[in-house]
Short mmCIF file of C-alpha atoms in Angstrom, two decimals:
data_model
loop_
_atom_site.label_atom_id
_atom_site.label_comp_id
_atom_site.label_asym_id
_atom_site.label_seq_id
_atom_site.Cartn_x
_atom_site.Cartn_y
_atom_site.Cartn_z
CA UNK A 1 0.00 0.00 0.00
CA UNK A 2 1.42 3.21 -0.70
CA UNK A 3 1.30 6.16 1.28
CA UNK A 4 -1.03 8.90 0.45
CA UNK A 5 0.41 12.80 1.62
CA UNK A 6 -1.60 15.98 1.46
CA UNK A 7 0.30 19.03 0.74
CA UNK A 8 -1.41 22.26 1.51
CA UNK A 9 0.21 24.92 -0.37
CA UNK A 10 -0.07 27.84 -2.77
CA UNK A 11 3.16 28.51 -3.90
CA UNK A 12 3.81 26.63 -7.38
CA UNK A 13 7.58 26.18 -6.55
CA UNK A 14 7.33 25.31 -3.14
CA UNK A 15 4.48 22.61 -4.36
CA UNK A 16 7.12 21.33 -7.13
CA UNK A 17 9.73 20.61 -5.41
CA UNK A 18 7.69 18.80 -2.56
CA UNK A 19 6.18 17.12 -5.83
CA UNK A 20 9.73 15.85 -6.54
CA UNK A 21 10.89 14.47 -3.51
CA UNK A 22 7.89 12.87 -2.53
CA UNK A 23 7.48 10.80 -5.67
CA UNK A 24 10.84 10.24 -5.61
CA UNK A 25 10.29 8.37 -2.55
CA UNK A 26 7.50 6.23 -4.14
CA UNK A 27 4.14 8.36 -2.01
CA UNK A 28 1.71 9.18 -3.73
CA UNK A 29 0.86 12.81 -3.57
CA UNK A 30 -2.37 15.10 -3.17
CA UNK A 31 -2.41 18.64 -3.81
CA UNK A 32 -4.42 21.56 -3.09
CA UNK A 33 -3.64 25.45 -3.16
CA UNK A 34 -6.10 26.42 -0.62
CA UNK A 35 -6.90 25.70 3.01
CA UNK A 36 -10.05 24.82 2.06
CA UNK A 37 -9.18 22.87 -0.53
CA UNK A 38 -6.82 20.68 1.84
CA UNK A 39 -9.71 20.40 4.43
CA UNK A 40 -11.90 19.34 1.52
CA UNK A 41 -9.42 16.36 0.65
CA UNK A 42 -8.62 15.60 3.91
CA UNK A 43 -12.20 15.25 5.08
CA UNK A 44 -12.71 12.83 1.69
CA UNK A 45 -9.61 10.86 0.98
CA UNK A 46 -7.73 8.50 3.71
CA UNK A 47 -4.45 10.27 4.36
CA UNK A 48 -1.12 8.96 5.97
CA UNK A 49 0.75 12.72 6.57
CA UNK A 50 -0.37 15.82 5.80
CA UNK A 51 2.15 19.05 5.14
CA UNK A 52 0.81 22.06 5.45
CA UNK A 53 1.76 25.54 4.73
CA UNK A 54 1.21 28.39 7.27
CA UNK A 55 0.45 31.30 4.56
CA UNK A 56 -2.11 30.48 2.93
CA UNK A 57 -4.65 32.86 0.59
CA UNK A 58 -7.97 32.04 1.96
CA UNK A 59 -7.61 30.38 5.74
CA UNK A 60 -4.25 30.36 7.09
CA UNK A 61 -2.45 27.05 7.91
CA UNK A 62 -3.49 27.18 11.68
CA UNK A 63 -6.97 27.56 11.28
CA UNK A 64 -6.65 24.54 8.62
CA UNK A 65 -4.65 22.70 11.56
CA UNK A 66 -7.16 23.42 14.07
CA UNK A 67 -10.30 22.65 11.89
CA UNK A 68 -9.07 18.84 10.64
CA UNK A 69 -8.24 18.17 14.33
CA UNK A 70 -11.96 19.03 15.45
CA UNK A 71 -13.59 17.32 11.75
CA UNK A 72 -16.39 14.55 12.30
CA UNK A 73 -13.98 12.37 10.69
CA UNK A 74 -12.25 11.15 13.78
CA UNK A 75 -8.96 10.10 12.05
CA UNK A 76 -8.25 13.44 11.41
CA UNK A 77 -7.33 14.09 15.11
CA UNK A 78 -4.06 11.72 14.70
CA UNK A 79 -3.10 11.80 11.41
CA UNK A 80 0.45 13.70 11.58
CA UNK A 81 0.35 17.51 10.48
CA UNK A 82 3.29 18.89 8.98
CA UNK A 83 3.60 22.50 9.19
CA UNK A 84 5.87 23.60 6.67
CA UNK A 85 6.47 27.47 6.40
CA UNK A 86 8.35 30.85 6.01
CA UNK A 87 7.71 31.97 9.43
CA UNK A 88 10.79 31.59 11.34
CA UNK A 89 10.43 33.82 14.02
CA UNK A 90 10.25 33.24 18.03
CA UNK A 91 7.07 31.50 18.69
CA UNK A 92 6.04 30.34 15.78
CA UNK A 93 6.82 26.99 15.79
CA UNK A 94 4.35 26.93 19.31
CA UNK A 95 2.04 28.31 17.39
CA UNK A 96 1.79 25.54 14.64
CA UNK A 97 2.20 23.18 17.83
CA UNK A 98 -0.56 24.51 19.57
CA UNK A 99 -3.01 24.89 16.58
CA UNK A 100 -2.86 21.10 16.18
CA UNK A 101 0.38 20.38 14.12
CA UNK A 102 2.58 17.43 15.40
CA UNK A 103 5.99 19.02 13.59
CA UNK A 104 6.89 22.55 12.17
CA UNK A 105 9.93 22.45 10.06
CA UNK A 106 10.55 25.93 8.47
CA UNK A 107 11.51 27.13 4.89
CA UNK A 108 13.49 26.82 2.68
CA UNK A 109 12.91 23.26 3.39
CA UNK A 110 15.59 20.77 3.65
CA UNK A 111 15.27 17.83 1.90
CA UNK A 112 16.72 14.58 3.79
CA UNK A 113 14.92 16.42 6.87
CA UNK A 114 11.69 16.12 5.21
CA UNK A 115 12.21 12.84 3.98
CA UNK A 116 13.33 11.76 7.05
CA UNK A 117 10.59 13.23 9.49
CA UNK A 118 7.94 11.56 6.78
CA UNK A 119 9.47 8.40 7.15
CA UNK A 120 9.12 8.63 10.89
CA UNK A 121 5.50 9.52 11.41
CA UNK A 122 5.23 6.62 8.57
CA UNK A 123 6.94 3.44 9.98
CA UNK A 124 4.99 4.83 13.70
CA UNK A 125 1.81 4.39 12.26
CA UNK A 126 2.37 1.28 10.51
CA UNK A 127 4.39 -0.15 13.76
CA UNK A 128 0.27 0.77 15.56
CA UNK A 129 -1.30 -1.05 12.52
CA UNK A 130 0.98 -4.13 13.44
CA UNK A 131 0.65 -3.75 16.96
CA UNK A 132 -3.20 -3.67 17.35
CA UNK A 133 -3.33 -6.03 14.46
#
């Protein structure tokens, strides 16, 4: 089964390059542009991660974070959050934390990081699978 990751974001490099990498790494990949876009996906596909940008033209990432942790589709509430952003200044990574994001990893993104945090929240969730199985 391959894993399926969301990436909120509207900037068409940004979105390219996480394109790349991911695909690169055999996942498949989901886009959207919007915050309500990614809530719309998330609340209709089954997702593994989701990485989420911060800035965002309609709802910022935070509100996006907040609302998918609250949806009437319960697996929303653990599925790992990625925030993945430009904002770099003191506090802001507790404020990703606190809106419902399990990592914030900041921009320009490194690439073994990403891959590597990825794989992590992957092989915990399938090690839960296993272990309730």
């Amino acid at each position: 089964m391959t894993p399926t990751i969301l990436y909120v974001e509207d900037h068409p490099d940004n979105m390219t390059l996480v394109r790349r990498i991911l695909q690169s790494q055999g996942y498949t990949l989901i886009e959207a542009n919007t915050g309500s876009k990614g809530i719309l996906i998330a609340e209709t596909q089954d997702l593994d991660v989701i990485l989420l940008d911060v800035n965002l033209p309609d709802i910022d990432g935070h509100e996006v974070a907040r609302r998918l942790r609250t949806s009437k589709k319960t697996s929303l509430a653990t599925v790992p959050i990625i925030a993945v952003t430009a904002n770099a200044m003191k506090g802001d990574a507790q404020k990703a934390l606190d809106a419902g994001c399990s990592l914030y990893m900041s921009k320009p993104i490194n690439i073994q990081e990403l891959i590597e945090k990825v794989n992590d929240f992957l092989i915990r969730k399938y090690e839960e699978i296993n272990h309730d199985a």
